[in-house]
Amino acid sequence: NTYVIHHYLLLLIFVMAPPSKRRLQLSAVSKKRLSTSYLNTQINNTSSGEESDMEIDDYNDEEPSNCKSKFTIGNIADLFELCRAQCPLKYLSVLLYMSLRHFGVSWNDCDGFLRDIGSLKAQTAHKWSQTFMSGDFDEFQGENRGGKHNAEFYDYFPEIENEAKQFTLERCSEKSADFTAIDLANFIDAKYYEMTNLTKNVDDVLIRSVSSCRLDLRRWGARFKENSQRPYFEGHERSDVIEHRQQFIDYFLDQKDYYYRVSNDDKPVWTLPTQSPPCILLFHDESTFRSGEVCSKRWFFGKEAPFHSKGKGRSNMVSDFMVQHPSGPFFSLSKSEYEKALVKYPQLANDTGITYVERTATGSINVGQDSYFDNATILEQFERLFQLLEFKEEYKDHVIECVVDNARTHSAKSHSLLDFGKSIGTRCPVDRIEYTDAQGQKQILNCYFQGGPNHGMSKGLLYLAKELQIQVPSKIRLEDLRVSRLEQLAAKYGVTIKFCPKFHCELNCIEGLWCSQKMYVRRKTDQTYTTMLKLIVESRENFRDKEIHLKLFRRFWKCLLAYKDGQSYAKVMKMFFGTKCEGTVKSHTRISNSNLNV
């Protein structure tokens, strides 16, 4: 008994620490001594030596740097599942628990780790460790003594194993990267009931678990590895960004009772505004889909890999809106509402070069062929939205606000208004401004007086506005002169625009829509433009059906509260987007249901 326990302690040491040459040789000798083929020493001596040399050479070729980032929970869970086939679950669980506690790992971290890899809970492992430490070996070994000696599933159904291998090879050879271990588990399940002529009940579990299928894939030579690179950007905690962020946060939290929000229950539901008039919050953004982009990781079989198209392919730019309202997540009019809108705004039916989803303001452009979403097209799309909003029956008697990012398409100007003063003689960065008027004629506007009592002095924004025949109140504030064209257009239709702080995509809920859609498209794409357009439509419906928007809206308000409590950008990213997020480097973090459940 003591020998068995020491053997598994030795095994754990080999797993946890990078092996030296001496340890590799000792491991090879130990395996050889415990092997049933040990009696054939004369036959196996040469091959064992070659194997040991190969193992040592393979290790020497590996990078000696820290590989912690490569040790994912999935890999550890797969290895644990493999060990369970040779050793009782209780022994492994107690061994891991005692080792983790020995190195000072907290109880909660131990429990979370053991649960993630499929081990016994920390409470159970602690109980058995106390039994082991008390010296009561009979009780400790009272269950599952001797490990597992049952025949494997494929020993009874070798035909299913052959078909499963063929199925895996075919799926890994496809361009699309949507093959998962779940697909293999479902395939094996279907073949089992087909072969046995049994009827599966609705409540029956899979005949072979997903974790076992992952081990099958590894045993057959498949590997799950990087399929493409991820985009990066530098985050910022600049003083101006923090100031804008604080204004943004205070605005929404001070008026939170006016908005439709989502509860914090396990199954989120809508909570209605308690103040009047109620406010509907829209989120807008654009994103580009590229037909050549593929999923970051996928299963490969052996050394074979399907052909991969070079480059990013053709692009399609989508500009969309998400609505924080029970009628959402996407804005659209009914057929009767749209007909009423056409009566007042017949230009809604005109062809403008933007492909709109029927009866909505959601548009797309084939980049490189149908131009690009620039300032003019964005303003055109927003005006279409504002005109359609008027006829949405569910939005009657509501205040409408729209959150947009700080992209140049929303506030692009040849000169920044922040550099100009309001009055005569104040700061002015340029001598003159060249622009094109509504008739297409080139015009020049002098920013300094060319004569008169103010000769040589700057005109200031107020005087320049009057020269451009813009009706401006004489007592207007400087901040009011600096509003963007989008804000002016929105005010015309009674809509408020709120700009999201720079570098804070987590405060714009629609970013989660792009993550969900692109993950769906990249997994199923065959890298053709036609398929990509079809998948974009499907991914939008998939987003709606899974109700991911509820979790995104809930996370928006939680991020606001976290910032209000003094948390930094990096801390908020780790709190609500996963512990692997580093606020200073990563962009468009992958959104999954587990990350959204906050």
XYZ file of C-alpha atoms in Angstrom:
598
model
C 0.000 0.000 0.000
C 2.772 2.409 0.913
C 4.501 1.553 -2.358
C 1.406 2.479 -4.407
C 1.042 5.844 -2.662
C 4.731 6.653 -3.148
C 4.422 5.722 -6.796
C 1.629 8.250 -7.412
C 3.421 10.914 -5.396
C 6.374 10.403 -7.728
C 4.038 10.681 -10.708
C 2.684 14.044 -9.456
C 6.200 15.426 -9.028
C 6.980 14.552 -12.640
C 3.779 16.267 -13.833
C 4.257 19.484 -11.805
C 7.955 20.163 -12.439
C 9.878 20.342 -15.746
C 11.720 16.999 -15.922
C 15.496 16.817 -16.021
C 17.412 14.192 -17.954
C 17.863 12.201 -14.765
C 14.133 12.250 -14.080
C 13.305 11.237 -17.627
C 15.679 8.294 -17.378
C 14.250 7.320 -13.978
C 10.737 7.515 -15.406
C 11.675 5.285 -18.317
C 13.248 2.733 -15.962
C 10.209 2.827 -13.656
C 7.819 2.279 -16.560
C 9.965 -0.523 -17.846
C 10.111 -2.237 -14.416
C 6.333 -2.053 -13.941
C 5.587 -3.195 -17.490
C 4.297 -6.716 -18.142
C 6.830 -7.027 -20.957
C 9.771 -6.687 -18.564
C 10.626 -10.392 -18.932
C 11.508 -9.841 -22.584
C 14.581 -7.842 -21.625
C 16.784 -9.000 -24.471
C 14.222 -7.896 -27.054
C 13.251 -4.574 -25.492
C 16.633 -3.255 -24.304
C 17.497 -1.578 -27.588
C 14.057 -0.029 -28.200
C 13.828 1.242 -24.597
C 17.146 3.010 -24.937
C 16.082 4.581 -28.215
C 12.772 5.678 -26.678
C 14.559 7.278 -23.745
C 16.950 9.094 -26.058
C 14.071 10.320 -28.189
C 12.197 11.598 -25.143
C 15.274 13.439 -23.903
C 15.991 14.898 -27.333
C 12.384 16.035 -27.696
C 12.552 17.783 -24.351
C 15.849 19.475 -25.169
C 14.269 20.908 -28.314
C 11.538 22.554 -26.266
C 11.682 26.156 -25.183
C 13.102 26.322 -21.622
C 11.103 29.467 -20.756
C 8.041 29.562 -18.501
C 5.211 27.589 -20.126
C 2.524 28.496 -17.592
C 0.445 30.230 -20.259
C 0.255 26.968 -22.226
C -1.129 24.948 -19.286
C -4.853 25.544 -19.727
C -7.566 24.052 -17.533
C -8.768 22.060 -20.537
C -5.376 20.394 -20.979
C -5.097 19.607 -17.269
C -8.638 18.200 -17.231
C -7.827 15.971 -20.199
C -4.705 14.660 -18.458
C -6.683 14.083 -15.268
C -9.294 12.113 -17.219
C -6.496 9.996 -18.691
C -5.048 9.314 -15.225
C -8.454 8.248 -13.921
C -8.339 5.278 -16.267
C -5.299 3.956 -14.386
C -5.849 5.197 -10.841
C -8.899 5.631 -8.550
C -10.478 9.068 -8.562
C -10.130 9.328 -4.789
C -6.374 8.729 -4.817
C -5.760 11.367 -7.490
C -8.050 13.913 -5.849
C -6.460 13.549 -2.412
C -2.974 13.649 -3.901
C -3.692 16.869 -5.793
C -5.505 18.453 -2.838
C -2.695 17.716 -0.362
C -0.070 18.964 -2.815
C -1.914 22.220 -3.517
C -2.447 22.893 0.177
C 1.211 22.093 0.855
C 2.243 24.874 -1.539
C -0.070 27.372 0.154
C -2.954 27.431 -2.334
C -6.134 28.720 -0.678
C -9.163 26.515 -0.002
C -11.366 28.346 -2.529
C -8.726 28.162 -5.258
C -8.225 24.455 -4.542
C -11.950 23.792 -4.719
C -12.342 25.737 -7.960
C -9.394 23.973 -9.584
C -10.528 20.488 -8.522
C -14.053 21.129 -9.798
C -12.778 22.451 -13.132
C -10.717 19.338 -13.878
C -13.455 16.898 -12.816
C -11.962 15.865 -9.479
C -13.626 15.388 -6.101
C -14.602 18.598 -4.333
C -12.146 20.094 -1.866
C -14.412 19.211 1.051
C -14.454 15.519 0.102
C -10.740 15.467 -0.660
C -10.032 17.088 2.714
C -12.043 14.408 4.507
C -10.102 11.597 2.830
C -6.782 13.371 3.427
C -7.589 13.430 7.149
C -8.342 9.717 6.985
C -5.025 9.093 5.252
C -3.078 11.223 7.749
C -4.675 9.419 10.689
C -3.117 6.168 9.489
C -6.403 4.352 8.852
C -5.270 2.842 5.546
C -8.002 0.206 5.469
C -10.710 2.833 5.459
C -8.788 4.988 2.974
C -8.471 2.080 0.531
C -11.939 0.737 1.195
C -13.304 1.894 -2.140
C -12.077 1.430 -5.716
C -9.009 -0.518 -4.600
C -6.663 -1.447 -7.413
C -7.846 1.130 -9.941
C -9.943 0.592 -13.011
C -9.768 -2.763 -14.788
C -12.971 -2.633 -16.859
C -12.906 -2.934 -20.615
C -13.055 0.291 -22.606
C -16.064 1.359 -24.675
C -14.229 0.760 -27.935
C -13.308 -2.788 -26.852
C -16.995 -3.628 -27.257
C -17.629 -1.411 -30.292
C -14.476 -1.284 -32.469
C -16.613 -0.444 -35.527
C -17.775 2.762 -33.878
C -14.176 3.734 -33.168
C -13.220 3.293 -36.831
C -16.200 5.340 -38.009
C -15.493 8.006 -35.395
C -11.904 8.303 -36.610
C -13.106 8.709 -40.189
C -15.684 11.281 -39.090
C -12.977 13.234 -37.242
C -10.644 13.152 -40.228
C -13.356 14.478 -42.557
C -14.416 17.269 -40.205
C -10.838 18.360 -39.545
C -10.219 18.509 -43.299
C -12.986 21.058 -43.883
C -12.265 24.771 -44.179
C -14.840 25.644 -41.541
C -13.568 25.464 -37.952
C -16.845 24.579 -36.211
C -15.888 20.992 -35.317
C -15.810 20.360 -31.552
C -15.614 17.393 -29.208
C -19.382 17.751 -28.720
C -19.904 16.947 -32.406
C -17.857 13.770 -31.990
C -19.798 12.809 -28.853
C -23.122 13.252 -30.684
C -21.831 11.235 -33.652
C -20.760 8.336 -31.400
C -24.059 8.527 -29.544
C -26.054 8.274 -32.773
C -23.939 5.366 -34.055
C -24.337 3.498 -30.761
C -28.129 3.592 -30.848
C -28.121 2.801 -34.557
C -25.933 -0.276 -34.000
C -27.754 -1.567 -30.909
C -31.277 -0.820 -32.228
C -32.104 0.818 -28.908
C -34.343 3.844 -28.462
C -32.816 6.825 -26.713
C -34.925 8.666 -24.174
C -34.892 12.436 -24.066
C -33.306 12.491 -20.607
C -30.533 9.996 -21.414
C -26.978 11.337 -21.272
C -24.455 10.821 -24.055
C -23.160 7.262 -24.278
C -19.605 8.684 -24.330
C -18.891 11.921 -22.488
C -17.436 15.022 -24.117
C -14.302 14.814 -21.944
C -13.728 11.217 -23.076
C -14.140 12.319 -26.690
C -11.497 15.005 -26.215
C -9.124 12.294 -25.029
C -10.092 10.190 -28.043
C -9.124 13.055 -30.332
C -5.736 13.419 -28.669
C -5.164 9.659 -28.705
C -5.950 9.499 -32.432
C -3.450 12.254 -33.217
C -5.724 15.301 -33.429
C -4.579 18.513 -31.781
C -6.273 21.739 -30.801
C -4.034 24.715 -31.525
C -3.870 28.277 -32.824
C -5.622 28.915 -36.130
C -5.028 32.653 -36.480
C -3.692 35.658 -34.623
C -5.732 37.999 -32.456
C -5.903 41.810 -32.733
C -4.287 43.996 -30.113
C -4.344 47.628 -29.071
C -2.917 49.757 -26.281
C -5.325 50.783 -23.534
C -5.019 54.135 -21.832
C -5.625 55.710 -18.423
C -4.944 59.252 -19.595
C -6.326 62.085 -17.500
C -8.642 63.344 -20.272
C -9.988 59.829 -20.868
C -10.604 59.290 -17.150
C -12.389 62.653 -16.927
C -14.688 61.811 -19.847
C -15.291 58.338 -18.421
C -16.318 59.791 -15.074
C -18.775 62.174 -16.742
C -20.202 59.280 -18.759
C -20.605 57.095 -15.663
C -22.161 59.812 -13.515
C -24.667 60.668 -16.219
C -26.089 57.147 -16.466
C -25.930 56.197 -12.792
C -27.664 59.416 -11.747
C -30.545 58.580 -14.110
C -30.542 54.787 -13.858
C -34.185 54.671 -12.705
C -35.300 56.089 -16.059
C -33.886 53.176 -18.092
C -34.984 49.648 -18.904
C -32.467 47.383 -17.192
C -31.823 43.672 -16.640
C -32.068 41.881 -13.288
C -29.141 40.105 -11.614
C -30.975 36.778 -11.351
C -29.592 33.530 -12.742
C -32.194 33.892 -15.474
C -32.103 37.626 -16.241
C -35.406 39.415 -16.864
C -36.288 43.002 -17.701
C -36.895 45.559 -14.952
C -39.046 48.532 -15.962
C -38.203 52.198 -15.316
C -39.551 53.655 -12.075
C -39.264 57.289 -13.193
C -40.972 59.188 -15.998
C -40.526 59.765 -18.819
C -38.908 56.348 -19.451
C -35.767 56.298 -21.570
C -34.735 53.833 -24.275
C -30.995 53.432 -24.734
C -29.518 52.510 -28.123
C -25.934 51.429 -28.803
C -24.323 51.948 -32.211
C -21.094 50.818 -33.813
C -19.626 49.562 -37.077
C -17.518 46.474 -37.657
C -15.880 44.841 -40.658
C -16.251 41.155 -41.505
C -13.540 39.616 -43.693
C -14.144 36.437 -45.640
C -10.585 35.208 -45.081
C -10.771 35.295 -41.281
C -11.078 31.967 -39.491
C -11.517 30.717 -35.930
C -8.487 31.232 -33.677
C -8.250 27.511 -32.812
C -9.514 24.313 -34.378
C -8.963 20.567 -34.377
C -6.322 19.162 -36.744
C -5.912 15.467 -37.464
C -2.350 14.188 -37.534
C -0.060 16.311 -39.688
C -2.733 16.989 -42.294
C -4.520 20.342 -42.570
C -7.110 21.680 -45.056
C -6.132 24.319 -47.591
C -6.243 27.838 -46.209
C -6.932 30.952 -48.292
C -4.135 33.505 -48.092
C -4.993 37.026 -46.953
C -8.090 38.438 -45.293
C -10.332 38.156 -48.353
C -13.171 40.492 -49.294
C -14.719 42.685 -46.635
C -18.239 43.657 -45.646
C -18.741 46.546 -43.222
C -21.854 46.430 -41.034
C -23.309 49.352 -39.078
C -25.909 48.277 -36.535
C -27.895 49.328 -33.463
C -28.728 47.454 -30.261
C -31.774 48.512 -28.243
C -31.978 48.244 -24.453
C -35.705 47.559 -24.435
C -37.856 44.392 -24.104
C -38.757 44.689 -27.801
C -35.050 44.440 -28.745
C -32.293 43.637 -29.183
C -32.518 45.022 -32.739
C -34.577 47.964 -33.951
C -37.118 47.411 -36.721
C -40.583 48.581 -37.742
C -43.583 46.444 -38.522
C -44.921 46.510 -42.064
C -47.742 48.911 -41.183
C -45.390 51.213 -39.230
C -42.960 51.329 -42.140
C -45.717 52.236 -44.604
C -46.640 55.207 -42.396
C -42.996 56.266 -42.307
C -42.803 56.168 -46.119
C -45.737 58.560 -46.371
C -43.899 61.241 -44.371
C -40.363 60.374 -45.498
C -40.559 58.888 -49.037
C -36.758 59.174 -49.334
C -36.509 56.123 -47.065
C -37.146 53.978 -50.150
C -34.324 55.585 -52.175
C -31.214 53.611 -53.139
C -28.304 55.295 -51.362
C -25.582 52.705 -51.917
C -26.065 51.224 -48.456
C -27.727 47.818 -48.188
C -30.287 48.101 -45.381
C -32.033 45.255 -43.609
C -35.714 45.583 -44.482
C -37.589 48.184 -42.397
C -34.545 48.915 -40.216
C -31.571 51.273 -40.043
C -29.069 48.392 -40.008
C -26.865 48.812 -43.059
C -23.869 47.196 -44.718
C -21.374 48.101 -47.431
C -19.111 45.949 -49.569
C -15.821 47.619 -48.684
C -13.734 48.488 -51.724
C -16.702 48.383 -54.084
C -19.496 50.430 -52.475
C -17.206 52.999 -50.801
C -16.980 53.027 -46.996
C -18.897 54.130 -43.906
C -17.511 57.661 -43.747
C -18.920 60.718 -41.985
C -21.508 61.399 -44.698
C -22.884 57.852 -44.855
C -23.021 57.577 -41.056
C -25.048 60.790 -40.868
C -27.332 59.453 -43.585
C -27.834 56.194 -41.668
C -28.548 58.003 -38.406
C -31.071 60.289 -40.074
C -32.830 57.203 -41.409
C -32.883 55.802 -37.861
C -34.271 59.035 -36.394
C -37.024 59.127 -39.007
C -37.991 55.499 -38.372
C -37.977 55.909 -34.582
C -40.862 58.343 -34.862
C -43.202 55.566 -36.008
C -42.252 52.819 -33.545
C -45.422 52.355 -31.467
C -43.580 50.748 -28.540
C -41.339 53.820 -28.264
C -44.166 56.347 -27.922
C -43.771 58.770 -24.996
C -40.181 57.645 -24.463
C -36.943 59.595 -24.405
C -34.409 58.217 -26.892
C -30.660 58.239 -26.213
C -27.931 56.697 -28.342
C -24.419 55.701 -27.251
C -21.791 55.898 -29.994
C -18.032 55.554 -29.916
C -15.505 58.308 -30.560
C -14.683 57.194 -34.105
C -13.924 59.864 -36.699
C -17.012 58.809 -38.662
C -19.141 60.213 -35.837
C -17.316 63.475 -35.199
C -14.781 63.846 -38.028
C -13.635 67.407 -38.681
C -10.744 68.876 -40.673
C -9.932 70.983 -37.599
C -10.653 70.326 -33.946
C -13.060 72.844 -32.413
C -11.245 72.328 -29.121
C -8.369 74.368 -30.584
C -10.540 77.447 -31.231
C -11.683 80.092 -28.769
C -15.194 81.528 -28.694
C -14.560 85.295 -28.805
C -12.541 87.725 -30.919
C -8.833 87.694 -30.167
C -8.792 84.220 -28.611
C -6.737 81.231 -29.720
C -6.873 80.127 -33.365
C -4.540 77.448 -34.818
C -4.932 78.255 -38.567
C -5.070 81.357 -40.767
C -7.863 80.095 -42.983
C -10.107 77.100 -43.609
C -10.768 75.621 -47.058
C -14.019 73.724 -47.541
C -16.541 72.677 -50.185
C -20.041 74.147 -49.971
C -23.388 72.481 -50.717
C -23.080 73.391 -54.430
C -19.691 71.696 -54.687
C -17.773 74.977 -54.950
C -14.476 75.402 -53.130
C -14.622 78.161 -50.516
C -12.050 79.867 -48.291
C -12.881 81.202 -44.831
C -10.347 83.578 -43.259
C -9.934 83.026 -39.529
C -8.308 86.447 -38.898
C -9.658 89.921 -39.650
C -8.145 91.351 -42.832
C -9.017 94.951 -41.937
C -10.994 97.230 -39.637
C -10.498 97.871 -35.931
C -9.799 94.189 -35.239
C -7.215 93.848 -38.000
C -4.876 90.917 -37.358
C -6.979 89.484 -34.537
C -8.663 86.054 -34.625
C -12.388 86.020 -35.315
C -13.380 83.353 -32.799
C -15.955 80.599 -33.252
C -18.975 82.846 -32.677
C -18.022 85.283 -35.458
C -17.059 82.434 -37.818
C -20.470 80.836 -37.276
C -22.199 84.089 -38.237
C -20.095 84.347 -41.420
C -21.223 80.833 -42.320
C -24.834 81.987 -41.762
C -25.336 79.599 -38.873
C -27.988 80.915 -36.498
C -26.283 81.029 -33.108
C -27.600 82.723 -29.919
C -25.338 85.563 -28.773
C -24.967 84.069 -25.275
C -24.184 80.535 -26.438
C -21.530 78.677 -24.443
C -18.264 77.469 -25.963
C -19.193 73.831 -25.238
C -22.396 74.248 -27.272
C -20.424 75.511 -30.275
C -18.307 72.366 -30.230
C -21.103 69.855 -30.759
C -20.600 67.485 -33.666
C -22.770 67.323 -36.760
C -24.220 64.056 -35.461
C -25.331 65.726 -32.240
C -26.899 68.570 -34.227
C -28.763 66.100 -36.436
C -29.971 64.101 -33.419
C -31.208 67.250 -31.664
C -33.307 68.042 -34.732
C -35.267 64.803 -34.139
C -35.281 65.027 -30.340
C -32.625 62.329 -29.766
C -29.653 62.653 -27.397
C -26.186 61.415 -28.415
C -23.740 60.216 -25.746
C -20.154 59.579 -26.826
C -18.449 56.587 -25.247
C -15.055 57.346 -23.623
C -12.056 56.574 -25.819
C -10.587 53.070 -25.565
C -13.564 51.829 -23.509
C -15.327 49.353 -25.772
C -16.652 47.576 -22.661
C -19.039 50.522 -22.176
C -20.621 50.008 -25.600
C -22.803 46.897 -25.439
C -22.817 46.359 -29.194
C -19.149 45.336 -29.060
C -20.393 42.068 -27.565
C -22.600 41.606 -30.630
C -19.558 41.793 -32.926
C -17.680 39.284 -30.774
C -20.590 36.849 -30.888
C -21.194 37.280 -34.624
C -17.553 36.998 -35.631
C -17.032 33.910 -33.489
C -20.029 32.312 -35.232
C -18.872 33.333 -38.723
C -15.229 32.312 -38.236
C -16.189 28.865 -36.962
C -18.454 28.060 -39.897
C -16.871 29.955 -42.789
C -15.358 28.290 -45.838
C -13.570 31.600 -46.592
C -15.851 32.577 -49.471
C -17.587 35.954 -49.569
C -21.025 34.515 -50.367
C -20.920 32.153 -47.404
C -19.758 34.962 -45.133
C -22.755 37.153 -46.050
C -25.092 34.255 -45.309
C -23.396 33.557 -41.974
C -23.615 37.222 -40.926
C -27.405 36.992 -41.152
C -27.429 33.652 -39.304
C -25.129 34.958 -36.571
C -27.502 37.858 -35.899
C -30.384 35.450 -35.376
C -28.181 33.203 -33.246
C -27.366 36.207 -31.042
C -31.074 36.965 -30.605
C -32.085 33.343 -29.954
C -29.458 32.861 -27.234
C -30.500 36.150 -25.571
C -26.892 37.207 -25.186
C -28.025 40.830 -25.244
C -29.526 40.461 -21.757
C -26.137 39.596 -20.307
C -24.424 42.373 -22.254
C -26.859 45.001 -20.964
C -26.454 43.715 -17.418
C -22.685 43.816 -17.731
C -22.864 47.435 -18.965
C -24.443 48.588 -15.700
C -22.061 46.478 -13.622
C -19.088 48.066 -15.362
C -20.469 51.517 -14.565
C -20.816 50.593 -10.890
C -17.305 49.113 -10.791
C -15.784 52.292 -12.202
C -17.863 54.323 -9.744
C -16.318 52.284 -6.916
C -12.856 53.328 -8.086
C -11.815 50.269 -10.102
C -9.287 50.791 -12.909
C -9.790 49.873 -16.556
C -7.556 46.800 -16.232
C -9.388 45.654 -13.094
C -12.804 46.000 -14.741
C -11.598 43.971 -17.720
C -10.458 41.175 -15.397
C -13.639 41.319 -13.314
C -16.138 41.036 -16.166
C -14.184 39.749 -19.168
C -12.069 36.964 -17.599
C -8.865 36.812 -15.571
C -6.760 36.425 -18.725
C -7.680 39.933 -19.909
C -4.903 42.487 -19.571
C -6.386 45.934 -19.867
C -3.266 47.381 -21.461
C -2.952 45.026 -24.409
C -5.945 42.991 -25.493
C -8.822 44.003 -27.745
C -12.214 42.507 -28.628
C -11.966 39.751 -26.049
C -13.868 36.638 -26.974
C -17.365 36.637 -25.485
C -18.688 33.343 -24.190
C -21.644 32.474 -22.010
C -19.334 31.740 -19.091
C -17.746 35.187 -19.337
C -21.146 36.863 -19.629
C -22.648 35.287 -16.535
C -21.724 38.162 -14.208
